[in-house]
Coordinates of C-alpha atoms (C1' of nucleotides) in Angstrom, one line a residue:
Chain A
M1 CA 0.0 0.0 0.0
A2 CA 3.0 2.3 0.8
D3 CA 4.4 1.6 -2.5
V4 CA 1.0 2.4 -4.4
A5 CA 0.7 5.7 -2.4
K6 CA 4.4 6.6 -3.3
E7 CA 3.9 5.7 -6.8
A8 CA 0.7 7.8 -6.9
G9 CA 2.0 10.7 -5.2
V10 CA -0.5 10.5 -2.4
D11 CA -0.7 9.2 1.3
K12 CA -1.5 5.6 2.2
A13 CA -4.4 6.9 3.7
T14 CA -5.7 8.2 0.5
V15 CA -5.2 4.6 -1.1
S16 CA -7.1 3.0 1.6
R17 CA -9.9 5.5 0.9
V18 CA -9.9 4.7 -2.7
L19 CA -9.8 0.9 -1.9
R20 CA -12.8 1.4 0.3
G21 CA -14.7 3.4 -2.2
D22 CA -14.8 6.5 0.0
P23 CA -16.9 9.2 -1.8
R24 CA -14.9 12.1 -0.6
I25 CA -11.9 11.3 -2.8
S26 CA -11.8 13.4 -6.2
S27 CA -12.2 11.5 -9.4
K28 CA -8.8 12.8 -10.5
T29 CA -7.1 11.1 -7.6
R30 CA -9.2 8.1 -7.5
E31 CA -8.4 7.1 -11.1
K32 CA -4.7 7.9 -10.6
V33 CA -4.6 5.6 -7.6
W34 CA -6.7 2.7 -9.5
E35 CA -4.2 3.0 -12.4
V36 CA -1.3 2.4 -10.1
I37 CA -3.1 -0.4 -8.2
K38 CA -3.5 -2.2 -11.2
R39 CA -0.3 -1.6 -12.7
L40 CA 1.5 -2.7 -9.7
E41 CA -1.1 -5.7 -9.1
Y42 CA -1.6 -4.6 -5.5
K43 CA -3.7 -6.8 -3.3
P44 CA -4.9 -5.7 0.1
N45 CA -3.8 -7.8 2.9
A46 CA -6.9 -9.3 4.5
L47 CA -5.2 -10.1 7.7
A48 CA -4.0 -6.6 8.3
R49 CA -7.5 -5.2 7.5
G50 CA -9.2 -7.8 9.6
L51 CA -6.7 -6.9 12.5
S52 CA -7.7 -3.4 12.1
E53 CA -11.5 -3.7 11.6
R54 CA -11.6 -6.4 14.4
K55 CA -13.2 -8.8 12.0
S56 CA -11.9 -11.3 9.4
G57 CA -14.4 -11.5 6.5
L58 CA -14.6 -15.2 7.4
I59 CA -17.8 -17.3 8.1
S60 CA -17.8 -20.8 9.1
V61 CA -19.7 -23.6 7.7
E62 CA -20.3 -26.7 10.1
V63 CA -21.5 -29.8 8.7
E64 CA -22.9 -32.6 10.9
E65 CA -24.5 -34.8 8.5
Q66 CA -22.7 -37.9 7.8
Q67 CA -24.7 -38.4 4.6
F68 CA -24.9 -35.1 2.7
S69 CA -24.5 -36.0 -0.9
G70 CA -25.5 -32.5 -2.0
L71 CA -22.8 -30.8 0.1
N72 CA -21.1 -29.5 -3.1
R73 CA -24.3 -27.9 -4.4
F74 CA -24.8 -26.4 -0.9
L75 CA -21.3 -24.9 -0.8
K76 CA -21.7 -23.6 -4.3
G77 CA -24.6 -21.8 -3.3
I78 CA -23.1 -20.3 -0.1
N79 CA -20.0 -19.3 -2.5
R80 CA -22.3 -17.5 -5.0
I81 CA -23.5 -15.2 -2.3
M82 CA -20.2 -14.8 -0.4
A83 CA -18.2 -13.9 -3.4
T84 CA -20.3 -10.8 -3.9
V85 CA -19.8 -9.5 -0.5
N86 CA -16.2 -10.3 0.0
K87 CA -16.7 -13.0 2.6
E88 CA -14.8 -16.3 2.5
P89 CA -16.3 -19.4 4.0
I90 CA -14.3 -21.8 6.1
I91 CA -16.0 -25.3 6.2
Y92 CA -15.7 -27.9 8.7
V93 CA -17.2 -31.4 8.6
A94 CA -17.6 -31.2 12.3
D95 CA -19.1 -34.7 13.4
D96 CA -16.3 -35.4 15.4
F97 CA -15.2 -32.1 16.6
E98 CA -16.5 -31.0 20.1
A99 CA -18.3 -27.6 20.4
S100 CA -15.5 -26.1 22.8
F101 CA -12.7 -26.9 20.2
L102 CA -14.7 -25.2 17.3
R103 CA -15.6 -22.3 19.6
S104 CA -11.8 -21.6 20.0
R105 CA -11.2 -21.7 16.3
F106 CA -14.1 -19.3 15.7
V107 CA -12.7 -16.9 18.3
A108 CA -9.1 -17.1 17.1
H109 CA -9.9 -16.4 13.5
K110 CA -12.7 -13.8 14.3
V111 CA -15.2 -15.6 12.3
E112 CA -18.2 -13.4 11.8
G113 CA -20.8 -15.9 11.6
I114 CA -21.9 -19.6 11.3
I115 CA -24.0 -21.6 9.0
W116 CA -24.7 -25.0 10.8
V117 CA -25.9 -27.9 8.9
G118 CA -27.6 -30.2 11.8
S119 CA -28.5 -29.3 15.2
P120 CA -26.3 -26.5 16.6
P121 CA -25.3 -26.5 20.5
P122 CA -27.7 -24.4 22.3
D123 CA -25.3 -21.7 23.7
V124 CA -23.4 -20.3 20.9
D125 CA -23.1 -16.7 20.9
F126 CA -22.3 -16.2 17.1
P127 CA -24.7 -15.2 14.6
L128 CA -25.9 -18.4 13.4
I129 CA -28.1 -19.8 10.6
A130 CA -29.4 -23.5 11.5
V131 CA -30.0 -25.5 8.6
G132 CA -32.1 -28.6 8.3
E133 CA -34.2 -28.5 11.7
T134 CA -36.0 -25.8 13.0
I135 CA -34.2 -24.5 16.2
D136 CA -36.2 -22.3 18.2
K137 CA -33.2 -20.1 19.2
H138 CA -31.8 -19.7 15.7
V139 CA -32.9 -18.5 12.4
S140 CA -33.4 -21.7 10.4
I141 CA -33.8 -23.1 7.1
V142 CA -36.0 -26.2 6.8
P143 CA -36.9 -28.2 3.7
F144 CA -40.7 -28.0 3.3
W145 CA -41.3 -31.8 4.2
E146 CA -44.9 -31.3 4.5
D147 CA -45.3 -30.0 1.1
L148 CA -43.0 -32.9 -0.2
A149 CA -45.3 -35.4 1.4
Q150 CA -48.4 -33.6 -0.3
M151 CA -46.9 -33.9 -3.7
I152 CA -45.9 -37.7 -3.2
I153 CA -49.3 -38.6 -2.1
K154 CA -51.0 -36.9 -5.0
L155 CA -48.5 -38.5 -7.3
A156 CA -48.8 -42.0 -5.9
D157 CA -52.5 -42.0 -6.4
G158 CA -52.8 -45.1 -4.4
R159 CA -49.6 -46.8 -5.2
R160 CA -47.4 -48.2 -2.6
I161 CA -44.5 -45.8 -1.9
V162 CA -40.8 -46.9 -1.8
F163 CA -37.7 -44.8 -1.1
A164 CA -34.2 -46.0 -2.3
G165 CA -30.8 -44.2 -2.0
D166 CA -28.7 -43.0 0.8
T167 CA -30.6 -39.6 1.5
K168 CA -32.3 -39.6 4.8
P169 CA -36.0 -38.4 4.5
N170 CA -36.9 -36.3 7.4
R171 CA -39.1 -37.4 10.3
T172 CA -41.8 -35.1 9.4
L173 CA -42.1 -36.7 5.8
K174 CA -42.5 -40.2 7.4
V175 CA -45.1 -39.2 9.7
K176 CA -47.0 -37.3 7.1
L177 CA -46.9 -40.5 4.8
K178 CA -47.9 -42.8 7.6
G179 CA -51.4 -41.3 7.1
Y180 CA -51.6 -42.3 3.7
K181 CA -53.6 -45.3 2.7
G182 CA -53.1 -46.8 -0.9
K183 CA -54.8 -49.6 -2.5
G184 CA -52.4 -52.4 -2.4
K185 CA -51.8 -55.0 0.4
N186 CA -49.0 -53.0 1.8
S187 CA -50.1 -49.5 0.8
L188 CA -46.9 -47.9 2.2
W189 CA -43.6 -48.7 3.0
V190 CA -41.0 -46.3 4.5
C191 CA -38.2 -47.4 6.6
D192 CA -38.3 -46.2 10.2
G193 CA -34.4 -45.5 10.5
T194 CA -32.0 -44.0 8.1
L195 CA -32.7 -45.5 4.6
P196 CA -29.6 -47.6 4.2
K197 CA -30.4 -49.3 7.7
G198 CA -33.9 -49.7 6.7
I199 CA -32.9 -51.4 3.4
G200 CA -30.3 -53.6 5.4
R201 CA -33.1 -54.8 7.6
L202 CA -35.4 -55.6 4.8
I203 CA -32.9 -57.6 3.3
N204 CA -32.4 -59.6 6.4
S205 CA -36.1 -60.1 6.8
N206 CA -38.2 -63.1 5.6
Y207 CA -39.7 -61.8 2.3
E208 CA -39.2 -63.7 -0.8
I209 CA -36.6 -62.8 -3.2
D210 CA -37.1 -62.6 -7.1
Q211 CA -34.1 -64.5 -8.4
D212 CA -34.9 -63.6 -11.8
S213 CA -34.0 -59.9 -11.6
G214 CA -31.6 -60.0 -8.6
F215 CA -33.9 -57.6 -7.1
K216 CA -35.4 -57.9 -3.7
E217 CA -39.2 -58.5 -4.4
E218 CA -40.3 -56.9 -1.0
Y219 CA -38.2 -53.9 -1.5
F220 CA -39.7 -53.1 -5.1
R221 CA -42.7 -54.4 -6.9
K222 CA -44.7 -54.1 -9.9
G223 CA -46.9 -51.1 -9.6
D224 CA -44.9 -49.5 -6.8
M225 CA -43.9 -45.8 -7.0
L226 CA -40.2 -45.7 -6.6
L227 CA -38.4 -42.5 -5.5
L228 CA -34.8 -41.4 -5.3
F229 CA -33.2 -38.2 -4.0
D230 CA -31.3 -36.3 -6.5
E231 CA -30.3 -39.0 -8.8
R232 CA -32.3 -38.1 -11.9
D233 CA -31.3 -40.3 -14.7
F234 CA -30.9 -43.5 -12.5
A235 CA -34.3 -42.9 -11.1
K236 CA -35.7 -42.5 -14.7
A237 CA -33.8 -45.6 -15.8
M238 CA -35.7 -47.5 -13.1
G239 CA -39.0 -46.1 -14.0
G240 CA -39.2 -44.3 -10.8
Y241 CA -39.3 -40.3 -9.8
C242 CA -36.5 -38.1 -8.7
I243 CA -36.9 -35.8 -5.8
H244 CA -34.7 -32.6 -6.1
F245 CA -33.3 -31.8 -3.0
P246 CA -32.8 -28.1 -3.0
C247 CA -29.2 -28.0 -1.8
F248 CA -28.1 -25.0 -3.9
E249 CA -31.1 -23.1 -3.2
M250 CA -30.5 -23.7 0.6
G251 CA -27.0 -22.5 0.4
V252 CA -27.9 -19.4 -1.3
L253 CA -30.6 -18.6 1.2
A254 CA -28.4 -19.3 4.1
A255 CA -25.8 -17.1 2.9
K256 CA -28.3 -14.3 2.2
L257 CA -29.6 -14.7 5.6
L258 CA -26.5 -14.6 7.3
V259 CA -25.3 -11.6 5.4
N260 CA -28.5 -9.7 6.3
I261 CA -28.0 -10.6 9.9
L262 CA -24.3 -9.4 9.8
R263 CA -25.8 -6.1 8.4
H264 CA -28.2 -5.9 11.2
R265 CA -31.3 -6.4 9.1
D266 CA -34.3 -8.2 10.3
V267 CA -34.7 -11.7 8.6
P268 CA -37.7 -14.1 8.7
F269 CA -37.1 -16.6 11.6
K270 CA -38.3 -19.8 9.9
N271 CA -37.6 -20.3 6.3
L272 CA -39.1 -23.1 4.2
V273 CA -37.3 -24.4 0.8
R274 CA -39.5 -26.3 -1.6
F275 CA -38.8 -29.7 -3.3
S276 CA -39.5 -30.6 -6.7
I277 CA -40.3 -34.0 -8.3
E278 CA -39.5 -34.9 -11.8
Chain B
M1 CA -2.4 -10.9 25.8
A2 CA -1.4 -7.8 27.4
D3 CA -4.0 -8.5 29.9
V4 CA -2.6 -12.0 30.6
A5 CA 1.0 -10.5 30.8
K6 CA -0.1 -8.0 33.5
E7 CA -1.9 -10.5 35.5
A8 CA 0.9 -13.0 35.4
G9 CA 3.3 -10.3 36.2
V10 CA 5.4 -10.8 33.0
D11 CA 6.0 -9.4 29.5
K12 CA 3.8 -9.8 26.6
A13 CA 6.7 -11.5 24.9
T14 CA 7.0 -14.0 27.7
V15 CA 3.2 -14.7 27.1
S16 CA 3.7 -15.2 23.3
R17 CA 6.9 -17.4 24.1
V18 CA 5.0 -19.6 26.5
L19 CA 2.1 -20.1 24.0
R20 CA 4.5 -21.1 21.2
G21 CA 6.2 -23.4 23.5
D22 CA 9.6 -21.9 23.6
P23 CA 11.8 -24.1 25.6
R24 CA 13.9 -21.3 27.1
I25 CA 11.2 -20.4 29.5
S26 CA 11.4 -21.5 33.0
S27 CA 8.8 -24.1 34.3
K28 CA 7.7 -22.0 37.0
T29 CA 6.9 -19.1 34.6
R30 CA 5.3 -21.3 32.3
E31 CA 3.0 -22.7 34.7
K32 CA 2.0 -19.5 36.1
V33 CA 1.2 -18.0 32.6
W34 CA -0.9 -21.1 31.4
E35 CA -2.8 -20.7 34.8
V36 CA -3.7 -17.0 33.9
I37 CA -4.3 -17.9 30.3
K38 CA -6.9 -20.4 31.3
R39 CA -8.5 -18.3 34.0
L40 CA -8.8 -15.5 31.7
E41 CA -10.1 -17.8 28.9
Y42 CA -7.6 -15.9 26.5
K43 CA -7.4 -16.8 22.8
P44 CA -4.8 -15.7 20.7
N45 CA -5.8 -13.6 17.7
A46 CA -5.0 -15.6 14.5
L47 CA -5.1 -12.5 12.2
A48 CA -2.7 -10.8 14.4
R49 CA -0.5 -13.9 14.4
G50 CA -0.8 -14.1 10.7
L51 CA 0.0 -10.5 10.2
S52 CA 3.3 -10.8 12.1
E53 CA 4.3 -14.1 10.8
R54 CA 3.2 -13.4 7.1
K55 CA 1.2 -16.3 6.8
S56 CA -2.4 -17.1 7.6
G57 CA -2.8 -20.7 8.8
L58 CA -5.2 -21.0 6.0
I59 CA -5.2 -23.6 3.2
S60 CA -7.7 -23.6 0.4
V61 CA -9.6 -26.5 -1.2
E62 CA -10.8 -26.0 -4.8
V63 CA -13.6 -28.3 -5.9
E64 CA -14.3 -28.3 -9.7
E65 CA -16.2 -31.5 -9.9
Q66 CA -19.9 -31.1 -10.3
Q67 CA -20.8 -34.7 -9.0
F68 CA -18.6 -35.4 -5.9
S69 CA -21.0 -37.2 -3.5
G70 CA -18.0 -38.1 -1.3
L71 CA -16.9 -34.5 -0.7
N72 CA -17.9 -34.4 2.9
R73 CA -15.9 -37.6 3.5
F74 CA -13.1 -35.8 1.7
L75 CA -13.3 -32.8 3.7
K76 CA -13.4 -34.7 6.9
G77 CA -10.4 -36.3 6.0
I78 CA -8.6 -33.1 5.5
N79 CA -9.9 -31.5 8.8
R80 CA -8.8 -34.5 10.6
I81 CA -5.2 -33.9 9.7
M82 CA -5.4 -29.9 9.5
A83 CA -6.9 -29.9 13.2
T84 CA -3.7 -31.4 14.3
V85 CA -1.5 -28.7 12.8
N86 CA -3.5 -25.6 13.6
K87 CA -4.5 -25.1 10.0
E88 CA -7.9 -24.1 8.8
P89 CA -9.4 -25.2 5.4
I90 CA -11.3 -22.5 3.3
I91 CA -13.5 -24.4 0.7
Y92 CA -14.5 -23.2 -2.7
V93 CA -16.6 -25.1 -5.0
A94 CA -15.1 -23.4 -7.9
D95 CA -16.4 -24.4 -11.1
D96 CA -17.8 -20.9 -12.0
F97 CA -14.7 -19.1 -10.6
E98 CA -12.0 -17.8 -12.9
A99 CA -8.3 -18.5 -12.0
S100 CA -7.5 -14.8 -11.7
F101 CA -10.4 -14.2 -9.2
L102 CA -9.4 -17.2 -7.1
R103 CA -5.7 -16.2 -7.1
S104 CA -6.5 -12.7 -5.8
R105 CA -8.3 -14.3 -2.9
F106 CA -5.4 -16.6 -2.1
V107 CA -3.2 -13.6 -2.1
A108 CA -5.5 -11.5 -0.1
H109 CA -5.9 -14.0 2.6
K110 CA -2.3 -15.3 2.5
V111 CA -3.4 -18.7 1.8
E112 CA -0.4 -21.0 2.4
G113 CA -1.3 -23.9 0.1
I114 CA -4.1 -25.3 -2.2
I115 CA -5.6 -28.7 -2.6
W116 CA -7.2 -28.8 -6.0
V117 CA -9.9 -31.4 -6.9
G118 CA -9.9 -31.6 -10.7
S119 CA -7.5 -30.1 -13.0
P120 CA -5.6 -27.2 -11.8
P121 CA -4.6 -24.4 -13.8
P122 CA -1.0 -24.7 -15.1
D123 CA 0.5 -21.7 -14.0
V124 CA -0.3 -21.6 -10.1
D125 CA 2.6 -20.3 -7.9
F126 CA 1.3 -21.8 -4.7
P127 CA 2.2 -25.2 -3.1
L128 CA -0.5 -27.3 -4.7
I129 CA -2.0 -30.8 -4.5
A130 CA -3.7 -32.0 -7.5
V131 CA -6.5 -34.6 -6.6
G132 CA -8.1 -37.0 -9.2
E133 CA -5.9 -36.7 -12.2
T134 CA -2.2 -36.9 -12.6
I135 CA -0.7 -33.5 -13.4
D136 CA 3.0 -33.6 -14.4
K137 CA 3.8 -30.3 -12.6
H138 CA 2.2 -30.9 -9.3
V139 CA 2.2 -33.6 -6.4
S140 CA -0.9 -35.4 -7.1
I141 CA -3.3 -38.1 -5.7
V142 CA -5.0 -40.4 -8.1
P143 CA -7.5 -43.3 -7.4
F144 CA -5.7 -46.5 -8.4
W145 CA -8.2 -47.2 -11.4
E146 CA -6.1 -49.9 -13.0
D147 CA -6.3 -51.9 -9.8
L148 CA -10.0 -51.5 -9.5
A149 CA -10.3 -52.7 -13.1
Q150 CA -8.3 -55.8 -12.2
M151 CA -10.5 -56.5 -9.2
I152 CA -13.6 -56.0 -11.2
I153 CA -12.7 -58.2 -13.9
K154 CA -11.6 -61.0 -11.4
L155 CA -15.0 -60.7 -9.5
A156 CA -17.1 -60.7 -12.8
D157 CA -15.6 -63.9 -13.8
G158 CA -17.5 -63.8 -17.2
R159 CA -20.6 -61.8 -16.2
R160 CA -21.5 -58.6 -18.0
I161 CA -20.4 -55.6 -16.2
V162 CA -23.0 -52.7 -15.4
F163 CA -22.5 -49.5 -13.6
A164 CA -25.2 -47.6 -11.9
G165 CA -25.3 -44.3 -9.9
D166 CA -23.9 -40.9 -10.6
T167 CA -20.3 -41.3 -9.7
K168 CA -18.1 -41.1 -12.8
P169 CA -15.7 -43.7 -13.5
N170 CA -12.4 -42.5 -14.8
R171 CA -11.3 -43.0 -18.4
T172 CA -8.5 -45.3 -17.2
L173 CA -11.1 -47.7 -15.8
K174 CA -13.2 -47.9 -18.9
V175 CA -10.1 -48.3 -21.1
K176 CA -9.1 -51.2 -19.0
L177 CA -12.5 -52.9 -19.0
K178 CA -12.7 -52.6 -22.7
G179 CA -10.0 -55.3 -22.9
Y180 CA -12.4 -57.6 -21.0
K181 CA -14.0 -60.5 -22.8
G182 CA -16.8 -62.2 -20.8
K183 CA -19.1 -65.1 -21.7
G184 CA -22.5 -63.3 -22.4
K185 CA -23.6 -62.0 -25.8
N186 CA -22.8 -58.8 -24.6
S187 CA -20.0 -59.3 -22.4
L188 CA -19.6 -55.9 -21.2
W189 CA -21.5 -52.6 -21.0
V190 CA -19.9 -49.3 -19.8
C191 CA -21.3 -46.2 -20.8
D192 CA -19.0 -43.9 -22.7
G193 CA -20.0 -40.7 -21.3
T194 CA -20.6 -39.9 -17.6
L195 CA -22.9 -42.4 -16.2
P196 CA -26.2 -40.5 -16.0
K197 CA -25.9 -39.5 -19.6
G198 CA -25.3 -43.0 -20.6
I199 CA -28.3 -44.2 -18.7
G200 CA -30.2 -41.4 -20.4
R201 CA -29.1 -42.7 -23.6
L202 CA -30.1 -46.3 -23.0
I203 CA -33.4 -45.4 -22.0
N204 CA -34.1 -43.6 -25.2
S205 CA -32.7 -46.7 -27.2
N206 CA -34.7 -49.1 -28.8
Y207 CA -34.1 -52.2 -26.3
E208 CA -37.1 -53.9 -24.8
I209 CA -38.4 -52.9 -21.5
D210 CA -39.3 -55.4 -18.8
Q211 CA -42.8 -54.2 -17.7
D212 CA -43.1 -56.8 -14.9
S213 CA -40.4 -55.1 -12.8
G214 CA -40.5 -51.7 -14.1
F215 CA -36.8 -52.2 -14.7
K216 CA -35.2 -51.6 -18.0
E217 CA -34.1 -54.9 -19.4
E218 CA -31.2 -53.6 -21.3
Y219 CA -29.9 -51.9 -18.4
F220 CA -29.7 -54.7 -15.9
R221 CA -30.4 -58.4 -16.9
K222 CA -30.4 -61.4 -15.0
G223 CA -26.7 -62.7 -14.4
D224 CA -25.1 -59.3 -14.8
M225 CA -22.7 -58.1 -12.4
L226 CA -24.1 -54.8 -10.9
L227 CA -21.7 -52.1 -9.5
L228 CA -22.6 -48.9 -7.4
F229 CA -20.0 -46.5 -6.0
D230 CA -20.5 -46.0 -2.2
E231 CA -24.2 -47.0 -1.8
R232 CA -23.4 -50.1 0.2
D233 CA -26.8 -51.2 1.3
F234 CA -28.5 -50.2 -1.7
A235 CA -26.1 -52.0 -3.9
K236 CA -26.6 -55.0 -1.7
A237 CA -30.5 -54.6 -1.8
M238 CA -30.1 -54.8 -5.6
G239 CA -27.9 -58.0 -5.4
G240 CA -24.8 -56.1 -6.6
Y241 CA -21.6 -54.9 -5.5
C242 CA -20.5 -51.6 -3.7
I243 CA -17.2 -49.9 -4.8
H244 CA -15.9 -47.9 -2.0
F245 CA -14.5 -44.6 -3.3
P246 CA -11.8 -43.8 -0.8
C247 CA -12.6 -40.2 -0.5
F248 CA -11.8 -40.0 3.4
E249 CA -8.2 -41.5 2.5
M250 CA -7.8 -39.1 -0.3
G251 CA -8.6 -36.2 2.0
V252 CA -6.2 -37.5 4.8
L253 CA -3.4 -38.0 2.1
A254 CA -4.0 -34.7 0.4
A255 CA -3.8 -32.9 3.8
K256 CA -0.5 -34.7 4.8
L257 CA 1.3 -34.1 1.5
L258 CA 0.5 -30.6 1.7
V259 CA 1.5 -30.2 5.2
N260 CA 4.7 -31.8 4.2
I261 CA 5.3 -29.6 1.3
L262 CA 4.8 -26.5 3.7
R263 CA 7.5 -28.0 6.0
H264 CA 9.9 -28.3 3.0
R265 CA 10.0 -32.0 3.1
D266 CA 10.2 -34.3 0.1
V267 CA 7.1 -36.0 -0.9
P268 CA 6.3 -38.6 -3.4
F269 CA 5.1 -37.0 -6.7
K270 CA 2.3 -39.5 -7.7
N271 CA 0.2 -41.2 -5.0
L272 CA -2.2 -44.0 -5.7
V273 CA -5.1 -44.7 -3.5
R274 CA -6.7 -48.2 -3.5
F275 CA -10.5 -48.9 -4.0
S276 CA -12.2 -51.8 -2.3
I277 CA -15.3 -53.7 -3.2
E278 CA -17.9 -55.2 -0.9
Chain C
dT1 C1' -10.1 16.9 -0.5
dT2 C1' -6.2 14.9 1.7
dG3 C1' -2.3 14.1 5.1
dT4 C1' -0.7 12.7 9.9
dA5 C1' -0.4 9.6 13.4
dC6 C1' -2.2 6.1 16.3
dG7 C1' -4.0 1.4 17.4
dC8 C1' -5.3 -3.3 16.1
dG9 C1' -2.6 -8.2 18.7
dT10 C1' 1.1 -10.7 17.6
dT11 C1' 6.3 -12.0 16.6
dA12 C1' 10.9 -11.0 16.4
dT13 C1' 15.2 -8.6 17.4
dC14 C1' 17.8 -6.7 20.6
dA15 C1' 19.2 -6.0 24.9
dT16 C1' 20.0 -7.2 29.8
Chain D
dA1 C1' 15.5 -16.5 31.3
dT2 C1' 13.2 -12.4 30.3
dG3 C1' 11.8 -7.3 29.1
dA4 C1' 11.6 -3.4 25.9
dT5 C1' 10.6 -2.2 21.2
dA6 C1' 10.0 -2.2 16.3
dA7 C1' 7.9 -4.2 12.7
dC8 C1' 3.6 -6.5 10.2
dG9 C1' -0.4 -3.7 6.8
dC10 C1' -4.3 -1.5 7.2
dG11 C1' -8.3 1.8 9.1
dT12 C1' -9.5 5.9 10.9
dA13 C1' -10.1 10.0 14.1
dC14 C1' -8.2 14.3 13.8
dA15 C1' -6.0 18.0 11.6
dA16 C1' -5.2 20.9 7.9

DNA sequence: TTGTACGCGTTATCAT
DNA sequence: ATGATAACGCGTACAA
């Protein structure tokens, strides 16, 4: 910065002001300084800026979920927003880190806010967006499971409903679907644990196995409505439907909400994100 | 830090030395200082430290892959190592960021090194680990596709081989498998694009469809060997095999290699990671 | 509109 | 073995 200042024949403070878009700087000076900045390929030092401003420009993303196949889309959504406001996300996959350990890292790096996927600890004193579950104490983003259930029931039109894949449907969805009565003998099957576990249990149960297809008869029968999360082409290949889990949208929303909180704006407390079925 | 120093009756410099484990400090002083640090819940400021040391303790993880369902495991592997050496990963999902934009962020935040998933730009001047493909110019981590091909061929024992799911097998694997001749009419099918696209193409082809199971006949026949990446229980439910993509191991390895590079140690240039089949 | 000077919280270099 | 002090690079009152 000192180099730029000297080269442009102004003071460091002026360079700083130009950089920060201070309106008091004359356009002549501003243009001159920008010219030098570009010519010298000067990049401000985020550490020094952070030290001076007492904030780092870093936000933290905590991910507890073991199975989160849409994580890259979620992060992409976050980045899309953060890149426009000069904030950098730090990501942890936190399942095995304890809260106190994480906290000390937040403090050390002067993290400005947190996006927490899963259920955040109750006593965090950082700006926090909770993603996935409604937490009374925090602004939260929740997939609109009730709406998904309605869509599925309508689409099923009496068929038995079968899920496949490793994405874990929420409890709300399962409860909703439990109320559904189809036409078949077993009008509905939804596993009661995570899906992989549920499937494992089925395999070990005493249903007959269709040796011809290599496919478990009790798992997927003729006439069933098969549902997969996010594997669009695979689902179609199997004659089923794909539920689009709105990970990208959730990332975008989480980032926007956090930015607004950091700017002391009011934000809606509970935010629902819609699924779509294809 | 000044508070701690005053409270412990020593100088700031001494506190700093205690914190950094300087061996010249007497054990009496050390214990006293640690006591005060804990009592006051003092946490060092990473920004100030970084400013002074001219490095941030930040490393960057770039992810180009659109489909990377093991990203959370990969990041967990990275974190596992980084947490032991006081380095924090910043993650970008970078498919839509241009190199110059990323570079300026690296510079601004004094990023110490980069883990790049995909094919990194040729002219980066940061310590860099390339993950997924062998890049002559960089230390790289590559899944051992050749080995996987051997395992599959041995396990198939003449059966036709069919992949499913959204994970994209590497070109090497496909080339290797092309050399394989099984017993069936079509001894082998591997799609020639990404898998989802390949599946989509099959659906639109003129094969017959098995209406009984709702399953496409041409996609998966009796006697075929079905392979899925990482969906263990689902694969088993379908009577197939699960290929374990070693994402966690790759994350751990990437982090270890990068740390060693930052410590100016020699590291192997090409690193293979083994699959396992279950 | 721009310059001066101090503070931000560490580490590192001299001293002692 | 420890203390005093100068960087580190930037933002910002306060002055001019």
